[in-house]
PDB file of N, CA and C in Angstrom:
ATOM      1  N   MET A  14     112.612 139.011  75.721  1.00 46.00           N
ATOM      2  CA  MET A  14     112.019 138.842  76.884  1.00 46.00           C
ATOM      3  C   MET A  14     112.923 139.608  77.815  1.00 46.00           C
ATOM      4  N   THR A  15     112.533 140.271  78.893  1.00 49.00           N
ATOM      5  CA  THR A  15     113.380 141.277  79.454  1.00 49.00           C
ATOM      6  C   THR A  15     113.062 140.798  80.990  1.00 49.00           C
ATOM      7  N   CYS A  16     113.811 141.242  81.986  1.00 47.00           N
ATOM      8  CA  CYS A  16     113.936 141.138  83.448  1.00 47.00           C
ATOM      9  C   CYS A  16     112.779 142.172  83.909  1.00 47.00           C
ATOM     10  N   THR A  17     112.200 141.830  85.032  1.00 49.00           N
ATOM     11  CA  THR A  17     111.340 142.983  85.312  1.00 49.00           C
ATOM     12  C   THR A  17     112.372 143.618  86.642  1.00 49.00           C
ATOM     13  N   ARG A  18     111.875 144.806  86.817  1.00 46.00           N
ATOM     14  CA  ARG A  18     112.742 145.462  88.103  1.00 46.00           C
ATOM     15  C   ARG A  18     112.863 144.501  89.318  1.00 46.00           C
ATOM     16  N   SER A  19     111.956 143.993  89.569  1.00 46.00           N
ATOM     17  CA  SER A  19     111.916 143.181  90.868  1.00 46.00           C
ATOM     18  C   SER A  19     113.021 142.150  90.747  1.00 46.00           C
ATOM     19  N   VAL A  20     113.354 141.650  89.528  1.00 46.00           N
ATOM     20  CA  VAL A  20     114.363 140.674  89.457  1.00 46.00           C
ATOM     21  C   VAL A  20     115.630 140.902  88.624  1.00 46.00           C
ATOM     22  N   ASP A  21     115.692 142.176  88.421  1.00 46.00           N
ATOM     23  CA  ASP A  21     116.712 142.605  87.599  1.00 46.00           C
ATOM     24  C   ASP A  21     118.146 142.070  88.138  1.00 46.00           C
ATOM     25  N   LYS A  22     118.175 142.332  89.552  1.00 51.00           N
ATOM     26  CA  LYS A  22     119.578 141.927  90.083  1.00 51.00           C
ATOM     27  C   LYS A  22     119.868 140.543  89.866  1.00 51.00           C
ATOM     28  N   GLY A  23     120.737 139.973  89.206  1.00 53.00           N
ATOM     29  CA  GLY A  23     121.224 138.767  89.151  1.00 53.00           C
ATOM     30  C   GLY A  23     120.195 137.825  88.064  1.00 53.00           C
ATOM     31  N   CYS A  24     119.418 138.708  87.255  1.00 52.00           N
ATOM     32  CA  CYS A  24     118.555 137.923  86.615  1.00 52.00           C
ATOM     33  C   CYS A  24     119.272 137.365  85.271  1.00 52.00           C
ATOM     34  N   SER A  25     119.266 136.408  84.959  1.00 53.00           N
ATOM     35  CA  SER A  25     119.828 136.062  83.523  1.00 53.00           C
ATOM     36  C   SER A  25     118.612 135.974  82.499  1.00 53.00           C
ATOM     37  N   LYS A  26     118.646 136.186  81.413  1.00 53.00           N
ATOM     38  CA  LYS A  26     117.662 136.240  80.401  1.00 53.00           C
ATOM     39  C   LYS A  26     117.522 134.756  80.002  1.00 53.00           C
ATOM     40  N   GLY A  27     118.741 134.261  80.017  1.00 53.00           N
ATOM     41  CA  GLY A  27     118.507 132.703  79.702  1.00 53.00           C
ATOM     42  C   GLY A  27     117.766 131.718  80.455  1.00 53.00           C
ATOM     43  N   LEU A  28     117.970 131.968  81.788  1.00 51.00           N
ATOM     44  CA  LEU A  28     117.532 131.448  82.862  1.00 51.00           C
ATOM     45  C   LEU A  28     115.939 131.666  83.044  1.00 51.00           C
ATOM     46  N   LEU A  29     115.532 133.056  83.107  1.00 50.00           N
ATOM     47  CA  LEU A  29     114.337 133.487  83.067  1.00 50.00           C
ATOM     48  C   LEU A  29     113.384 132.718  81.897  1.00 50.00           C
ATOM     49  N   ARG A  30     114.124 132.594  80.709  1.00 50.00           N
ATOM     50  CA  ARG A  30     113.261 132.094  79.592  1.00 50.00           C
ATOM     51  C   ARG A  30     113.056 130.548  79.803  1.00 50.00           C
ATOM     52  N   THR A  31     114.193 129.867  80.341  1.00 52.00           N
ATOM     53  CA  THR A  31     113.910 128.729  80.527  1.00 52.00           C
ATOM     54  C   THR A  31     112.439 128.508  81.621  1.00 52.00           C
ATOM     55  N   ILE A  32     112.470 129.060  82.627  1.00 54.00           N
ATOM     56  CA  ILE A  32     111.688 129.310  83.404  1.00 54.00           C
ATOM     57  C   ILE A  32     110.374 129.186  83.070  1.00 54.00           C
ATOM     58  N   VAL A  33     110.155 130.554  82.748  1.00 57.00           N
ATOM     59  CA  VAL A  33     108.958 130.796  81.730  1.00 57.00           C
ATOM     60  C   VAL A  33     108.377 130.010  80.612  1.00 57.00           C
ATOM     61  N   ASP A  34     109.455 129.298  79.751  1.00 59.00           N
ATOM     62  CA  ASP A  34     108.757 128.643  78.668  1.00 59.00           C
ATOM     63  C   ASP A  34     108.723 127.218  79.038  1.00 59.00           C
ATOM     64  N   LYS A  35     109.189 126.735  80.081  1.00 61.00           N
ATOM     65  CA  LYS A  35     109.030 125.321  80.528  1.00 61.00           C
ATOM     66  C   LYS A  35     107.579 124.614  80.465  1.00 61.00           C
ATOM     67  N   PRO A  36     107.332 123.740  79.894  1.00 61.00           N
ATOM     68  CA  PRO A  36     106.006 123.088  79.905  1.00 61.00           C
ATOM     69  C   PRO A  36     105.632 122.676  81.363  1.00 61.00           C
ATOM     70  N   PRO A  37     104.361 122.852  81.575  1.00 64.00           N
ATOM     71  CA  PRO A  37     103.944 122.130  83.021  1.00 64.00           C
ATOM     72  C   PRO A  37     103.735 120.749  83.087  1.00 64.00           C
ATOM     73  N   VAL A  38     104.468 120.183  84.088  1.00 63.00           N
ATOM     74  CA  VAL A  38     104.549 118.825  84.367  1.00 63.00           C
ATOM     75  C   VAL A  38     103.081 118.102  84.803  1.00 63.00           C
ATOM     76  N   PRO A  39     102.735 117.204  83.877  1.00 71.00           N
ATOM     77  CA  PRO A  39     101.457 116.685  84.133  1.00 71.00           C
ATOM     78  C   PRO A  39     101.255 115.912  85.597  1.00 71.00           C
ATOM     79  N   ASN A  40     100.178 115.923  86.348  1.00 81.00           N
ATOM     80  CA  ASN A  40     100.336 115.267  87.818  1.00 81.00           C
ATOM     81  C   ASN A  40      99.761 113.757  87.419  1.00 81.00           C
ATOM     82  N   LEU A  41     100.986 112.886  87.516  1.00 88.00           N
ATOM     83  CA  LEU A  41     100.543 111.553  87.198  1.00 88.00           C
ATOM     84  C   LEU A  41     100.644 110.722  88.444  1.00 88.00           C
ATOM     85  N   PRO A  42      99.691 109.607  88.597  1.00 91.00           N
ATOM     86  CA  PRO A  42      99.412 108.829  89.837  1.00 91.00           C
ATOM     87  C   PRO A  42     100.779 108.001  90.033  1.00 91.00           C
ATOM     88  N   TYR A  43     100.892 108.014  91.283  1.00 91.00           N
ATOM     89  CA  TYR A  43     101.759 107.048  91.826  1.00 91.00           C
ATOM     90  C   TYR A  43     101.555 105.618  91.285  1.00 91.00           C
ATOM     91  N   ASN A  44     102.824 105.082  90.829  1.00 92.00           N
ATOM     92  CA  ASN A  44     102.449 103.567  90.720  1.00 92.00           C
ATOM     93  C   ASN A  44     102.786 102.611  91.978  1.00 92.00           C
ATOM     94  N   GLU A  45     102.578 101.184  91.837  1.00 93.00           N
ATOM     95  CA  GLU A  45     102.788 100.504  93.035  1.00 93.00           C
ATOM     96  C   GLU A  45     103.805 100.381  93.740  1.00 93.00           C
ATOM     97  N   THR A  46     105.141 100.366  92.559  1.00 94.00           N
ATOM     98  CA  THR A  46     106.444 100.422  93.069  1.00 94.00           C
ATOM     99  C   THR A  46     106.873 101.467  94.061  1.00 94.00           C
ATOM    100  N   GLN A  47     106.395 102.760  93.428  1.00 93.00           N
ATOM    101  CA  GLN A  47     106.789 104.104  94.406  1.00 93.00           C
ATOM    102  C   GLN A  47     106.174 104.127  95.465  1.00 93.00           C
ATOM    103  N   LEU A  48     104.590 103.618  95.452  1.00 94.00           N
ATOM    104  CA  LEU A  48     103.961 103.743  96.751  1.00 94.00           C
ATOM    105  C   LEU A  48     104.958 102.754  97.744  1.00 94.00           C
ATOM    106  N   HIS A  49     104.922 101.635  97.338  1.00 94.00           N
ATOM    107  CA  HIS A  49     105.597 100.568  98.270  1.00 94.00           C
ATOM    108  C   HIS A  49     106.796 101.023  99.003  1.00 94.00           C
ATOM    109  N   GLY A  50     107.703 101.712  98.151  1.00 95.00           N
ATOM    110  CA  GLY A  50     109.012 102.352  98.397  1.00 95.00           C
ATOM    111  C   GLY A  50     108.626 103.452  99.419  1.00 95.00           C
ATOM    112  N   LEU A  51     107.554 104.561  99.134  1.00 94.00           N
ATOM    113  CA  LEU A  51     107.482 105.392  99.854  1.00 94.00           C
ATOM    114  C   LEU A  51     106.699 104.875 101.404  1.00 94.00           C
ATOM    115  N   PHE A  52     105.924 103.924 101.477  1.00 95.00           N
ATOM    116  CA  PHE A  52     105.676 103.384 102.634  1.00 95.00           C
ATOM    117  C   PHE A  52     106.838 102.596 103.681  1.00 95.00           C
ATOM    118  N   LYS A  53     107.497 102.340 102.726  1.00 96.00           N
ATOM    119  CA  LYS A  53     108.685 101.365 103.459  1.00 96.00           C
ATOM    120  C   LYS A  53     109.736 102.398 104.300  1.00 96.00           C
ATOM    121  N   ARG A  54     109.738 103.760 103.498  1.00 96.00           N
ATOM    122  CA  ARG A  54     110.463 104.796 104.054  1.00 96.00           C
ATOM    123  C   ARG A  54     109.975 105.373 105.276  1.00 96.00           C
ATOM    124  N   TYR A  55     108.635 105.188 105.538  1.00 97.00           N
ATOM    125  CA  TYR A  55     107.671 105.628 106.674  1.00 97.00           C
ATOM    126  C   TYR A  55     107.798 104.963 107.805  1.00 97.00           C
ATOM    127  N   ASP A  56     108.708 103.607 107.658  1.00 96.00           N
ATOM    128  CA  ASP A  56     108.891 102.648 108.868  1.00 96.00           C
ATOM    129  C   ASP A  56     109.831 103.249 109.687  1.00 96.00           C
ATOM    130  N   THR A  57     109.784 104.302 110.425  1.00 95.00           N
ATOM    131  CA  THR A  57     110.756 105.096 111.169  1.00 95.00           C
ATOM    132  C   THR A  57     111.383 104.355 112.563  1.00 95.00           C
ATOM    133  N   ASP A  58     110.895 103.236 112.970  1.00 95.00           N
ATOM    134  CA  ASP A  58     111.225 102.311 114.071  1.00 95.00           C
ATOM    135  C   ASP A  58     111.990 101.162 113.189  1.00 95.00           C
ATOM    136  N   HIS A  59     111.813 101.026 112.009  1.00 95.00           N
ATOM    137  CA  HIS A  59     112.719  99.821 111.352  1.00 95.00           C
ATOM    138  C   HIS A  59     112.147  98.312 111.892  1.00 95.00           C
ATOM    139  N   ASP A  60     110.829  98.419 112.247  1.00 95.00           N
ATOM    140  CA  ASP A  60     110.451  96.887 112.688  1.00 95.00           C
ATOM    141  C   ASP A  60     109.476  96.357 111.688  1.00 95.00           C
ATOM    142  N   GLY A  61     109.635  96.859 110.251  1.00 94.00           N
ATOM    143  CA  GLY A  61     108.908  96.065 109.461  1.00 94.00           C
ATOM    144  C   GLY A  61     107.313  96.073 109.348  1.00 94.00           C
ATOM    145  N   ARG A  62     106.772  97.204 110.158  1.00 96.00           N
ATOM    146  CA  ARG A  62     105.416  97.292 109.871  1.00 96.00           C
ATOM    147  C   ARG A  62     105.254  98.842 110.255  1.00 96.00           C
ATOM    148  N   LEU A  63     103.934  98.798 109.669  1.00 97.00           N
ATOM    149  CA  LEU A  63     103.471 100.516 109.745  1.00 97.00           C
ATOM    150  C   LEU A  63     102.672 100.923 111.090  1.00 97.00           C
ATOM    151  N   SER A  64     102.945 101.700 111.804  1.00 97.00           N
ATOM    152  CA  SER A  64     101.946 101.922 112.988  1.00 97.00           C
ATOM    153  C   SER A  64     100.872 102.972 112.361  1.00 97.00           C
ATOM    154  N   ARG A  65      99.890 103.512 113.090  1.00 97.00           N
ATOM    155  CA  ARG A  65      98.675 104.524 112.653  1.00 97.00           C
ATOM    156  C   ARG A  65      99.614 105.898 112.305  1.00 97.00           C
ATOM    157  N   LYS A  66     100.622 106.086 113.267  1.00 97.00           N
ATOM    158  CA  LYS A  66     101.431 107.389 113.343  1.00 97.00           C
ATOM    159  C   LYS A  66     102.146 107.336 112.103  1.00 97.00           C
ATOM    160  N   GLU A  67     102.817 106.330 111.719  1.00 97.00           N
ATOM    161  CA  GLU A  67     103.751 106.183 110.372  1.00 97.00           C
ATOM    162  C   GLU A  67     102.702 106.333 109.303  1.00 97.00           C
ATOM    163  N   LEU A  68     101.792 105.715 109.295  1.00 97.00           N
ATOM    164  CA  LEU A  68     100.769 105.857 108.170  1.00 97.00           C
ATOM    165  C   LEU A  68     100.472 107.202 108.042  1.00 97.00           C
ATOM    166  N   THR A  69      99.816 107.910 109.136  1.00 97.00           N
ATOM    167  CA  THR A  69      99.874 109.316 109.055  1.00 97.00           C
ATOM    168  C   THR A  69     100.612 110.291 108.213  1.00 97.00           C
ATOM    169  N   SER A  70     101.988 109.954 108.743  1.00 97.00           N
ATOM    170  CA  SER A  70     103.077 110.726 108.270  1.00 97.00           C
ATOM    171  C   SER A  70     103.119 110.380 106.763  1.00 97.00           C
ATOM    172  N   ALA A  71     103.026 109.229 106.418  1.00 96.00           N
ATOM    173  CA  ALA A  71     103.047 108.663 104.891  1.00 96.00           C
ATOM    174  C   ALA A  71     101.882 109.247 104.202  1.00 96.00           C
ATOM    175  N   PHE A  72     100.735 109.453 104.637  1.00 95.00           N
ATOM    176  CA  PHE A  72      99.801 110.019 103.763  1.00 95.00           C
ATOM    177  C   PHE A  72      99.779 111.373 103.681  1.00 95.00           C
ATOM    178  N   HIS A  73     100.282 112.146 104.662  1.00 96.00           N
ATOM    179  CA  HIS A  73     100.511 113.367 104.729  1.00 96.00           C
ATOM    180  C   HIS A  73     101.564 113.592 103.897  1.00 96.00           C
ATOM    181  N   SER A  74     102.772 113.038 103.468  1.00 95.00           N
ATOM    182  CA  SER A  74     103.433 113.147 102.404  1.00 95.00           C
ATOM    183  C   SER A  74     103.078 113.329 101.135  1.00 95.00           C
ATOM    184  N   LEU A  75     101.832 112.282 101.146  1.00 93.00           N
ATOM    185  CA  LEU A  75     101.405 111.941  99.645  1.00 93.00           C
ATOM    186  C   LEU A  75     100.233 113.195  99.365  1.00 93.00           C
ATOM    187  N   GLY A  76     100.176 114.145 100.162  1.00 92.00           N
ATOM    188  CA  GLY A  76      99.209 115.115 100.069  1.00 92.00           C
ATOM    189  C   GLY A  76      97.856 115.055 100.463  1.00 92.00           C
ATOM    190  N   SER A  77      97.723 113.993 101.448  1.00 93.00           N
ATOM    191  CA  SER A  77      96.270 113.846 101.768  1.00 93.00           C
ATOM    192  C   SER A  77      95.786 115.017 102.486  1.00 93.00           C
ATOM    193  N   ILE A  78      94.531 115.374 102.275  1.00 94.00           N
ATOM    194  CA  ILE A  78      93.893 116.716 103.143  1.00 94.00           C
ATOM    195  C   ILE A  78      93.600 115.964 104.502  1.00 94.00           C
ATOM    196  N   PHE A  79      93.538 114.868 104.740  1.00 96.00           N
ATOM    197  CA  PHE A  79      93.002 114.305 106.203  1.00 96.00           C
ATOM    198  C   PHE A  79      93.863 113.012 106.208  1.00 96.00           C
ATOM    199  N   PRO A  80      95.094 113.446 106.610  1.00 96.00           N
ATOM    200  CA  PRO A  80      96.136 112.080 106.759  1.00 96.00           C
ATOM    201  C   PRO A  80      95.779 111.082 107.766  1.00 96.00           C
ATOM    202  N   GLY A  81      95.311 111.459 109.046  1.00 96.00           N
ATOM    203  CA  GLY A  81      95.008 110.655 110.017  1.00 96.00           C
ATOM    204  C   GLY A  81      93.925 110.022 109.865  1.00 96.00           C
ATOM    205  N   TRP A  82      92.582 110.434 109.081  1.00 97.00           N
ATOM    206  CA  TRP A  82      91.735 109.764 108.647  1.00 97.00           C
ATOM    207  C   TRP A  82      91.830 108.513 107.548  1.00 97.00           C
ATOM    208  N   ARG A  83      92.890 109.414 106.686  1.00 96.00           N
ATOM    209  CA  ARG A  83      93.232 108.305 105.518  1.00 96.00           C
ATOM    210  C   ARG A  83      94.148 107.040 106.247  1.00 96.00           C
ATOM    211  N   ALA A  84      94.728 107.277 107.289  1.00 96.00           N
ATOM    212  CA  ALA A  84      95.516 106.418 107.987  1.00 96.00           C
ATOM    213  C   ALA A  84      94.510 105.232 108.540  1.00 96.00           C
ATOM    214  N   TRP A  85      93.748 105.870 109.270  1.00 97.00           N
ATOM    215  CA  TRP A  85      92.646 104.945 109.837  1.00 97.00           C
ATOM    216  C   TRP A  85      92.053 104.027 108.854  1.00 97.00           C
ATOM    217  N   ARG A  86      91.593 104.897 107.538  1.00 96.00           N
ATOM    218  CA  ARG A  86      90.913 103.725 106.507  1.00 96.00           C
ATOM    219  C   ARG A  86      91.983 102.861 106.106  1.00 96.00           C
ATOM    220  N   ALA A  87      93.096 103.360 105.827  1.00 96.00           N
ATOM    221  CA  ALA A  87      94.347 102.346 105.442  1.00 96.00           C
ATOM    222  C   ALA A  87      94.300 100.818 106.147  1.00 96.00           C
ATOM    223  N   LEU A  88      94.441 101.374 107.517  1.00 96.00           N
ATOM    224  CA  LEU A  88      94.775 100.238 108.515  1.00 96.00           C
ATOM    225  C   LEU A  88      93.393  99.380 108.441  1.00 96.00           C
ATOM    226  N   HIS A  89      92.309  99.990 108.610  1.00 95.00           N
ATOM    227  CA  HIS A  89      90.700  99.102 108.160  1.00 95.00           C
ATOM    228  C   HIS A  89      90.915  98.233 107.010  1.00 95.00           C
ATOM    229  N   HIS A  90      91.538  98.766 106.045  1.00 95.00           N
ATOM    230  CA  HIS A  90      91.539  97.962 104.573  1.00 95.00           C
ATOM    231  C   HIS A  90      92.498  96.862 104.770  1.00 95.00           C
ATOM    232  N   ALA A  91      94.049  97.372 105.382  1.00 97.00           N
ATOM    233  CA  ALA A  91      95.024  96.397 105.084  1.00 97.00           C
ATOM    234  C   ALA A  91      95.456  95.536 106.292  1.00 97.00           C
ATOM    235  N   ASP A  92      95.244  95.715 107.383  1.00 97.00           N
ATOM    236  CA  ASP A  92      95.427  94.999 108.497  1.00 97.00           C
ATOM    237  C   ASP A  92      94.602  93.752 108.642  1.00 97.00           C
ATOM    238  N   ALA A  93      94.888  92.942 108.071  1.00 96.00           N
ATOM    239  CA  ALA A  93      94.201  91.577 108.069  1.00 96.00           C
ATOM    240  C   ALA A  93      94.070  91.047 109.304  1.00 96.00           C
ATOM    241  N   ASN A  94      95.122  91.051 110.315  1.00 96.00           N
ATOM    242  CA  ASN A  94      94.995  90.349 111.500  1.00 96.00           C
ATOM    243  C   ASN A  94      94.391  91.302 112.591  1.00 96.00           C
ATOM    244  N   LYS A  95      94.468  92.493 112.197  1.00 95.00           N
ATOM    245  CA  LYS A  95      93.663  93.164 113.299  1.00 95.00           C
ATOM    246  C   LYS A  95      94.600  93.567 114.508  1.00 95.00           C
ATOM    247  N   ASP A  96      95.904  93.751 114.185  1.00 96.00           N
ATOM    248  CA  ASP A  96      97.025  94.254 115.393  1.00 96.00           C
ATOM    249  C   ASP A  96      97.140  95.500 115.412  1.00 96.00           C
ATOM    250  N   GLY A  97      96.603  96.354 114.702  1.00 95.00           N
ATOM    251  CA  GLY A  97      96.912  97.567 114.796  1.00 95.00           C
ATOM    252  C   GLY A  97      97.880  98.261 113.734  1.00 95.00           C
ATOM    253  N   TYR A  98      98.600  97.381 112.816  1.00 97.00           N
ATOM    254  CA  TYR A  98      99.764  97.494 112.030  1.00 97.00           C
ATOM    255  C   TYR A  98      99.547  96.938 110.885  1.00 97.00           C
ATOM    256  N   VAL A  99     100.400  97.820 109.788  1.00 97.00           N
ATOM    257  CA  VAL A  99     100.296  96.895 108.453  1.00 97.00           C
ATOM    258  C   VAL A  99     101.644  96.440 108.287  1.00 97.00           C
ATOM    259  N   SER A 100     101.866  94.995 108.466  1.00 95.00           N
ATOM    260  CA  SER A 100     103.376  94.352 108.254  1.00 95.00           C
ATOM    261  C   SER A 100     103.531  94.224 107.174  1.00 95.00           C
ATOM    262  N   GLU A 101     104.828  93.549 106.910  1.00 92.00           N
ATOM    263  CA  GLU A 101     104.990  93.378 105.235  1.00 92.00           C
ATOM    264  C   GLU A 101     104.221  92.446 104.499  1.00 92.00           C
ATOM    265  N   ASN A 102     103.390  91.465 105.309  1.00 94.00           N
ATOM    266  CA  ASN A 102     102.509  90.505 104.212  1.00 94.00           C
ATOM    267  C   ASN A 102     101.509  91.278 103.945  1.00 94.00           C
ATOM    268  N   GLU A 103     101.339  92.543 104.753  1.00 96.00           N
ATOM    269  CA  GLU A 103      99.965  93.235 104.208  1.00 96.00           C
ATOM    270  C   GLU A 103     100.104  94.398 103.605  1.00 96.00           C
ATOM    271  N   PHE A 104     101.371  94.535 103.125  1.00 93.00           N
ATOM    272  CA  PHE A 104     101.634  95.928 102.308  1.00 93.00           C
ATOM    273  C   PHE A 104     101.306  96.019 101.182  1.00 93.00           C
ATOM    274  N   GLN A 105     100.782  94.856 100.191  1.00 95.00           N
ATOM    275  CA  GLN A 105     100.207  94.961  99.044  1.00 95.00           C
ATOM    276  C   GLN A 105      98.716  95.345  99.095  1.00 95.00           C
ATOM    277  N   GLN A 106      98.193  94.976 100.386  1.00 97.00           N
ATOM    278  CA  GLN A 106      96.588  95.694 100.475  1.00 97.00           C
ATOM    279  C   GLN A 106      96.774  97.143 100.745  1.00 97.00           C
ATOM    280  N   LEU A 107      97.507  97.371 101.503  1.00 96.00           N
ATOM    281  CA  LEU A 107      97.880  98.919 101.811  1.00 96.00           C
ATOM    282  C   LEU A 107      98.163  99.814 100.260  1.00 96.00           C
ATOM    283  N   VAL A 108      99.165  99.449  99.479  1.00 95.00           N
ATOM    284  CA  VAL A 108      99.441  99.893  98.328  1.00 95.00           C
ATOM    285  C   VAL A 108      98.109  99.661  97.419  1.00 95.00           C
ATOM    286  N   ASN A 109      97.688  98.908  97.191  1.00 95.00           N
ATOM    287  CA  ASN A 109      96.238  98.686  96.647  1.00 95.00           C
ATOM    288  C   ASN A 109      95.118  99.780  97.078  1.00 95.00           C
ATOM    289  N   TYR A 110      95.166  99.793  98.286  1.00 95.00           N
ATOM    290  CA  TYR A 110      94.318 100.794  98.816  1.00 95.00           C
ATOM    291  C   TYR A 110      94.813 102.367  98.547  1.00 95.00           C
ATOM    292  N   ALA A 111      95.969 102.578  98.398  1.00 94.00           N
ATOM    293  CA  ALA A 111      96.755 103.834  98.108  1.00 94.00           C
ATOM    294  C   ALA A 111      96.481 104.052  96.559  1.00 94.00           C
ATOM    295  N   VAL A 112      96.669 103.053  95.828  1.00 93.00           N
ATOM    296  CA  VAL A 112      96.435 103.331  94.214  1.00 93.00           C
ATOM    297  C   VAL A 112      94.973 103.595  94.231  1.00 93.00           C
ATOM    298  N   LYS A 113      94.137 102.836  94.646  1.00 93.00           N
ATOM    299  CA  LYS A 113      92.688 103.433  94.461  1.00 93.00           C
ATOM    300  C   LYS A 113      92.295 104.683  95.078  1.00 93.00           C
ATOM    301  N   SER A 114      92.897 104.973  95.699  1.00 92.00           N
ATOM    302  CA  SER A 114      92.711 106.417  96.183  1.00 92.00           C
ATOM    303  C   SER A 114      93.166 107.658  95.326  1.00 92.00           C
ATOM    304  N   GLY A 115      94.094 107.142  94.252  1.00 90.00           N
ATOM    305  CA  GLY A 115      94.314 108.067  93.145  1.00 90.00           C
ATOM    306  C   GLY A 115      95.145 109.111  93.626  1.00 90.00           C
ATOM    307  N   PHE A 116      96.391 108.889  94.573  1.00 88.00           N
ATOM    308  CA  PHE A 116      97.101 110.077  94.713  1.00 88.00           C
ATOM    309  C   PHE A 116      98.253 110.361  93.592  1.00 88.00           C
ATOM    310  N   LEU A 117      98.592 111.737  93.606  1.00 88.00           N
ATOM    311  CA  LEU A 117      99.404 112.007  92.458  1.00 88.00           C
ATOM    312  C   LEU A 117     100.428 112.612  92.578  1.00 88.00           C
ATOM    313  N   LEU A 118     101.525 112.529  91.773  1.00 83.00           N
ATOM    314  CA  LEU A 118     102.836 112.863  91.981  1.00 83.00           C
ATOM    315  C   LEU A 118     102.798 114.370  92.059  1.00 83.00           C
ATOM    316  N   GLN A 119     103.719 114.941  93.116  1.00 73.00           N
ATOM    317  CA  GLN A 119     103.619 116.452  92.676  1.00 73.00           C
ATOM    318  C   GLN A 119     104.621 117.056  92.479  1.00 73.00           C
TER     319      GLN A 119
END
């Protein structure tokens, strides 16, 4: 294997071989623990609940094509007391919704 002219400068045959020969990583679904941790990280105001804006950011990071719509659906699904937030005791419903939506690790 040789380096092409466009990458000759600083190209190491060993490094290039490692990059080229590396098998593709399969896209696996997030598990419940990973999703719970991800949603907790998006509680940016640290009030123990997720607003629609925070949910939109979380679904954007998950790769949702329409994160605002996905956040609205998640609120509709998980917000049992209809206060407009997903609180700690509603997180499991949020995680269940996200698992069913089939988001994959990137």
